[in-house]
XYZ file of C-alpha atoms in Angstrom:
400
model
C -89.571 -204.642 163.405
C -85.793 -204.783 164.078
C -84.577 -204.115 167.179
C -82.682 -201.232 167.960
C -81.255 -199.253 171.147
C -82.976 -196.440 172.753
C -83.748 -193.671 170.804
C -82.072 -195.608 167.692
C -78.514 -194.000 168.776
C -75.676 -193.713 171.295
C -76.846 -190.301 172.378
C -73.061 -188.737 171.879
C -71.000 -191.444 174.006
C -67.366 -191.896 172.950
C -65.680 -195.171 171.864
C -62.503 -196.224 173.334
C -59.486 -195.510 171.720
C -58.549 -199.267 171.169
C -61.762 -200.239 169.821
C -62.790 -203.065 167.395
C -62.913 -201.809 163.755
C -65.161 -204.381 162.750
C -69.260 -203.596 162.650
C -71.909 -205.234 164.588
C -72.598 -208.738 162.788
C -74.113 -211.986 163.869
C -72.992 -215.230 162.658
C -75.700 -215.740 160.165
C -75.125 -212.267 158.675
C -71.087 -213.055 158.408
C -71.989 -216.728 157.005
C -74.141 -214.935 154.175
C -71.367 -212.687 153.476
C -68.823 -215.305 153.116
C -71.120 -216.861 150.689
C -71.458 -213.761 148.687
C -67.926 -213.155 148.839
C -67.071 -216.598 146.757
C -70.311 -216.253 144.658
C -68.904 -212.161 143.409
C -65.617 -213.922 142.968
C -67.100 -216.391 140.253
C -69.471 -213.822 139.003
C -66.697 -211.208 138.689
C -66.062 -210.913 134.879
C -69.962 -210.507 134.699
C -69.809 -207.764 136.897
C -67.409 -205.662 135.156
C -69.427 -206.516 132.151
C -72.361 -205.158 134.285
C -71.122 -202.161 135.209
C -69.677 -201.427 131.796
C -73.273 -201.981 130.050
C -75.127 -200.030 132.533
C -72.632 -196.838 131.935
C -73.289 -196.990 128.517
C -77.461 -196.886 128.859
C -78.800 -193.491 128.415
C -79.171 -191.513 131.629
C -83.198 -190.988 131.061
C -83.716 -194.819 130.601
C -81.677 -195.324 133.771
C -83.566 -192.985 135.378
C -86.748 -194.519 134.397
C -85.924 -197.671 135.676
C -84.796 -197.008 138.824
C -87.514 -194.404 139.729
C -90.379 -196.869 138.295
C -88.876 -199.709 139.932
C -88.740 -197.914 143.215
C -92.863 -197.041 142.546
C -93.391 -200.605 141.937
C -92.271 -201.861 145.266
C -93.618 -198.431 147.041
C -96.972 -199.874 145.430
C -96.815 -203.337 146.309
C -95.732 -202.248 149.757
C -98.736 -200.088 150.120
C -101.030 -202.989 148.970
C -99.841 -205.665 151.584
C -99.529 -203.025 154.134
C -96.241 -204.587 154.880
C -94.063 -202.157 157.048
C -89.990 -203.471 157.065
C -88.762 -200.295 157.714
C -87.338 -199.324 161.309
C -90.441 -197.748 162.249
C -94.224 -198.150 161.434
C -94.458 -194.213 161.193
C -92.245 -194.177 158.038
C -93.904 -193.419 154.918
C -94.448 -196.354 152.507
C -91.793 -195.262 150.088
C -89.314 -195.524 153.126
C -90.450 -198.985 153.523
C -89.900 -199.628 149.946
C -86.376 -198.431 150.231
C -85.804 -200.748 153.388
C -86.483 -203.598 150.976
C -84.843 -202.498 147.904
C -81.286 -201.765 150.093
C -81.739 -204.969 152.613
C -79.040 -206.577 151.011
C -76.505 -203.872 152.013
C -75.494 -205.677 155.100
C -74.274 -208.848 152.944
C -73.033 -207.116 149.818
C -69.172 -207.438 150.236
C -67.612 -203.859 148.930
C -64.853 -202.724 147.156
C -63.986 -199.408 145.633
C -65.352 -200.142 142.049
C -69.047 -201.009 143.860
C -68.855 -197.923 145.989
C -68.208 -195.495 142.951
C -70.676 -197.553 141.351
C -73.457 -197.283 143.610
C -72.361 -193.605 144.245
C -73.139 -192.846 140.643
C -76.736 -193.164 141.130
C -77.202 -189.726 141.891
C -76.262 -188.890 138.302
C -79.566 -190.766 137.097
C -81.756 -190.086 139.795
C -81.184 -186.609 139.603
C -80.146 -186.265 135.738
C -78.982 -182.893 134.633
C -81.800 -180.554 133.058
C -81.816 -179.760 129.129
C -81.542 -176.312 128.598
C -79.640 -175.429 132.020
C -75.834 -174.127 131.124
C -73.463 -176.058 132.652
C -69.278 -174.909 132.322
C -66.482 -177.003 133.390
C -63.788 -174.658 135.229
C -60.247 -175.888 135.355
C -59.289 -175.015 138.988
C -55.824 -176.468 137.879
C -55.809 -179.618 140.484
C -59.655 -180.463 139.507
C -62.615 -179.537 137.644
C -65.410 -177.634 138.678
C -68.873 -177.557 137.222
C -70.820 -174.297 137.320
C -74.682 -174.378 136.910
C -76.651 -171.189 135.776
C -79.817 -172.374 137.314
C -80.327 -168.827 139.269
C -82.269 -165.802 138.225
C -79.943 -163.218 136.202
C -78.681 -160.553 137.818
C -76.993 -157.327 135.966
C -74.512 -156.926 138.289
C -72.085 -160.033 139.114
C -71.780 -159.273 142.748
C -75.467 -159.788 143.676
C -75.518 -163.178 142.370
C -75.725 -165.909 144.693
C -74.235 -169.301 144.652
C -74.649 -172.465 145.920
C -70.875 -173.879 146.466
C -71.725 -177.827 146.170
C -69.227 -180.673 147.865
C -70.510 -184.155 146.933
C -70.825 -187.023 149.195
C -68.656 -190.410 148.780
C -66.638 -191.170 151.887
C -63.457 -189.397 150.285
C -63.447 -192.193 147.796
C -66.385 -191.972 145.757
C -69.111 -189.530 143.942
C -68.506 -186.655 141.932
C -68.905 -182.855 141.141
C -70.616 -183.950 137.420
C -72.811 -186.676 138.703
C -74.590 -184.144 141.616
C -74.917 -181.600 138.873
C -78.751 -182.428 138.624
C -79.508 -182.218 142.361
C -77.413 -179.197 142.998
C -79.286 -177.481 140.060
C -82.856 -178.265 141.387
C -81.191 -177.083 144.758
C -80.321 -173.622 143.465
C -83.373 -173.212 141.550
C -85.461 -173.574 145.072
C -83.007 -171.034 146.568
C -82.672 -168.759 143.813
C -79.142 -169.370 143.101
C -76.143 -170.744 140.521
C -74.319 -173.716 141.499
C -71.007 -174.460 141.582
C -69.897 -178.134 141.902
C -66.390 -179.038 142.954
C -64.881 -181.996 141.794
C -62.536 -182.506 144.760
C -60.019 -185.124 144.674
C -60.658 -188.368 145.719
C -58.720 -191.460 147.939
C -56.624 -193.579 146.933
C -55.392 -191.238 144.085
C -55.256 -188.715 146.356
C -55.111 -187.702 150.168
C -58.010 -185.683 152.031
C -55.823 -182.140 152.562
C -55.709 -182.403 148.922
C -59.581 -182.301 148.640
C -59.930 -179.631 151.058
C -57.551 -177.801 148.979
C -59.816 -178.027 146.118
C -62.791 -177.059 147.769
C -60.582 -173.673 149.001
C -59.815 -173.327 145.413
C -63.305 -173.340 144.213
C -64.365 -170.812 146.909
C -61.618 -168.760 145.582
C -62.581 -168.787 141.925
C -66.241 -167.639 143.224
C -64.752 -164.444 145.519
C -61.581 -163.628 143.639
C -62.053 -164.555 140.115
C -66.024 -164.140 139.516
C -66.124 -161.471 142.468
C -69.039 -163.188 144.155
C -69.774 -161.422 147.141
C -68.875 -164.158 150.085
C -72.376 -163.273 151.769
C -74.221 -164.443 148.820
C -72.478 -167.798 148.611
C -73.736 -170.989 151.017
C -71.900 -174.147 151.474
C -73.467 -177.217 150.988
C -71.867 -180.473 151.912
C -72.936 -183.801 151.931
C -71.712 -186.633 154.617
C -67.927 -186.348 153.177
C -68.553 -183.292 151.427
C -69.973 -181.906 154.839
C -66.707 -182.653 156.146
C -65.066 -180.768 153.183
C -67.288 -177.700 153.589
C -66.578 -177.496 157.037
C -62.631 -177.513 156.533
C -62.881 -175.112 153.792
C -64.653 -172.644 156.327
C -62.100 -173.229 159.028
C -58.981 -172.866 156.447
C -60.743 -169.563 155.397
C -61.514 -168.504 159.148
C -57.684 -169.220 160.028
C -56.605 -167.067 156.729
C -58.915 -164.177 158.326
C -60.753 -163.813 154.917
C -64.309 -163.210 154.556
C -66.558 -166.145 155.147
C -69.699 -167.177 153.347
C -73.085 -166.801 154.506
C -73.668 -170.014 155.667
C -73.044 -173.850 155.991
C -75.705 -176.623 155.000
C -74.363 -179.518 156.377
C -76.402 -182.637 155.154
C -75.498 -185.686 157.678
C -71.579 -184.144 157.817
C -68.927 -186.597 158.366
C -66.556 -184.766 160.415
C -64.369 -186.626 163.009
C -62.021 -189.110 161.689
C -60.505 -190.528 164.782
C -63.864 -192.608 165.419
C -64.468 -191.232 169.418
C -68.108 -191.576 168.711
C -69.946 -195.120 169.018
C -72.848 -194.387 166.077
C -70.155 -194.368 163.341
C -69.732 -198.231 164.542
C -72.874 -199.616 166.083
C -75.433 -197.609 163.709
C -74.239 -199.522 160.628
C -76.580 -202.384 162.071
C -79.482 -199.794 161.292
C -78.233 -197.675 158.607
C -79.123 -198.490 154.966
C -76.153 -196.579 153.571
C -73.526 -197.027 155.700
C -73.889 -200.699 156.005
C -71.506 -203.082 158.435
C -69.607 -204.053 155.251
C -68.723 -200.398 154.194
C -67.711 -199.675 157.599
C -65.109 -202.618 157.809
C -64.210 -202.210 153.956
C -63.280 -198.140 155.234
C -62.252 -197.985 158.432
C -58.908 -199.475 158.060
C -58.307 -197.110 155.222
C -58.868 -193.893 157.457
C -55.095 -193.178 158.351
C -53.915 -193.392 155.009
C -57.148 -191.018 153.403
C -55.757 -188.642 156.012
C -52.040 -188.712 154.883
C -50.741 -190.612 158.254
C -52.615 -191.783 161.487
C -51.232 -188.789 163.094
C -53.298 -186.717 160.970
C -56.692 -188.099 161.887
C -57.480 -185.598 164.388
C -55.792 -182.761 162.646
C -57.767 -183.108 159.644
C -60.967 -183.707 161.641
C -63.243 -180.610 161.204
C -64.822 -181.562 164.337
C -61.768 -180.660 166.108
C -60.948 -177.765 164.338
C -61.526 -173.885 164.930
C -65.220 -172.727 165.346
C -65.211 -169.205 166.989
C -66.377 -166.761 164.766
C -67.845 -169.232 161.927
C -70.658 -168.358 159.635
C -74.413 -169.680 160.664
C -74.821 -173.473 160.275
C -77.662 -175.771 159.091
C -77.455 -179.213 160.284
C -79.467 -181.988 159.020
C -79.123 -185.648 160.165
C -81.263 -188.519 161.430
C -81.511 -190.042 165.052
C -80.490 -193.573 163.601
C -77.672 -192.699 161.078
C -73.905 -193.475 161.493
C -72.965 -189.815 161.868
C -75.549 -189.024 164.470
C -73.360 -188.876 167.456
C -70.784 -186.634 165.536
C -73.669 -184.359 164.450
C -74.966 -183.653 167.763
C -71.815 -183.251 169.126
C -70.863 -180.723 166.848
C -74.248 -178.477 166.899
C -73.444 -178.312 170.482
C -69.792 -177.122 170.456
C -71.350 -174.691 167.902
C -74.038 -173.248 170.360
C -71.698 -173.018 173.314
C -69.700 -170.562 171.517
C -72.150 -168.635 169.871
C -72.459 -169.855 166.494
C -75.857 -169.529 165.223
C -76.899 -172.853 164.428
C -80.309 -174.719 163.060
C -80.578 -178.246 163.527
C -82.981 -180.699 161.735
C -83.219 -184.098 163.024
C -85.532 -187.073 160.986
C -85.930 -190.205 162.565
C -85.493 -194.013 161.592
C -83.673 -192.865 158.440
C -80.606 -193.671 156.973
C -77.271 -191.580 156.697
C -77.883 -189.157 153.281
C -81.585 -189.739 153.251
C -81.976 -186.267 152.051
C -80.802 -187.465 148.733
C -83.617 -189.660 148.515
C -86.056 -186.579 148.346
C -87.043 -187.649 144.460
C -89.282 -190.530 145.702
C -89.415 -190.346 149.892
C -91.523 -187.677 151.562
C -88.977 -187.831 154.776
C -86.017 -186.781 152.390
C -88.426 -184.118 150.774
C -89.288 -182.529 154.085
C -85.797 -182.208 155.103
C -84.394 -180.836 151.509
C -87.338 -178.030 152.030
C -85.856 -177.113 155.395
C -82.500 -176.815 153.898
C -84.110 -174.636 151.169
C -86.016 -172.326 153.385
C -82.577 -171.904 155.711
C -80.678 -171.043 152.352
C -82.970 -169.009 151.136
C -83.081 -166.938 154.686
C -79.376 -166.882 154.683
C -79.157 -165.389 151.043
C -81.662 -162.883 151.412
C -83.982 -164.709 149.446
C -87.040 -164.949 151.472
C -89.308 -163.683 148.557
C -88.644 -166.447 146.673
C -91.027 -169.297 148.037
C -90.127 -172.873 146.466
C -90.864 -171.996 143.006
C -88.496 -173.032 139.880
C -86.605 -169.981 138.855
C -86.540 -169.933 135.124
């Protein structure tokens, strides 16, 4: 088994302001990374060709290849009885993912590779046939409105999940998240609206928050959806966008949504917590290579070093915030800020529900399609969202 610190996390300890933006890496790992860097430079034309070719493969074929590949590795794990994950109690599917994603510690990344990897959401959760998806022009970006909830005679009675995709502010897209947002909306009895907020390096973080506000205003002011019938859902960096949008609404003294569902939210951008750096060695998604590539860009992402704290929703106003559900793992990179934020909210009187999984990576909830631990977490978020939206009578069934 892998070695890891007590409780697999750093329990909210803060980093010094002068910490080194280098993830923990052994000498052996660094040698392998250097070799991989050279090999990828040599294979660069083939990489570009592969990325292009993969994008042209029909979604259903990509879905079949990925899901059957995971199923095959899971079968091997069960047959051999191997448990390479961080803890023996993890499911065979989680151990299979530990094998499939083990290369992440050694793979040098760039913007193209990050965006290619994050696009997997689009074919793990493909858009459903027969479900209406309308592209909405929000002036600065697009939004994708999915009619997946039950029909309502009055627009005011409609329930909507305002969906903010994850991707470290540099990757992912609202369009790629339509499939998973549709499934979630069906489970909670609501339509879904995926905001395709702008990303870095083309834009800065404040503009992404502007897009999130525009998405909320579209629902409330254009579609006339009541705020109490809207739930924000944000994944990772999208969780930060969700909180920032709610804080903008709060500061404007306007009506807040019914609640915020946050999946491993990344909400602190000055780097004051240990886990964002140290837990990269245990996190299958935010690896040491991801950290070393992205961390130097944080000032630019925020539009300047002096804006990092100002744009961190962790440091923003929270008094009077709507109910919050926070889901995270005890070894992921965002665990410290998730725990600290939950405590801040509770201390000031905000209603908070926490879901903590064990020994799983950042954004493990997105593995719900094939991993029991991810499914259990999403079921908790779905149950909470149904309660917040007043859909308690809808019990985990698909809305036709």
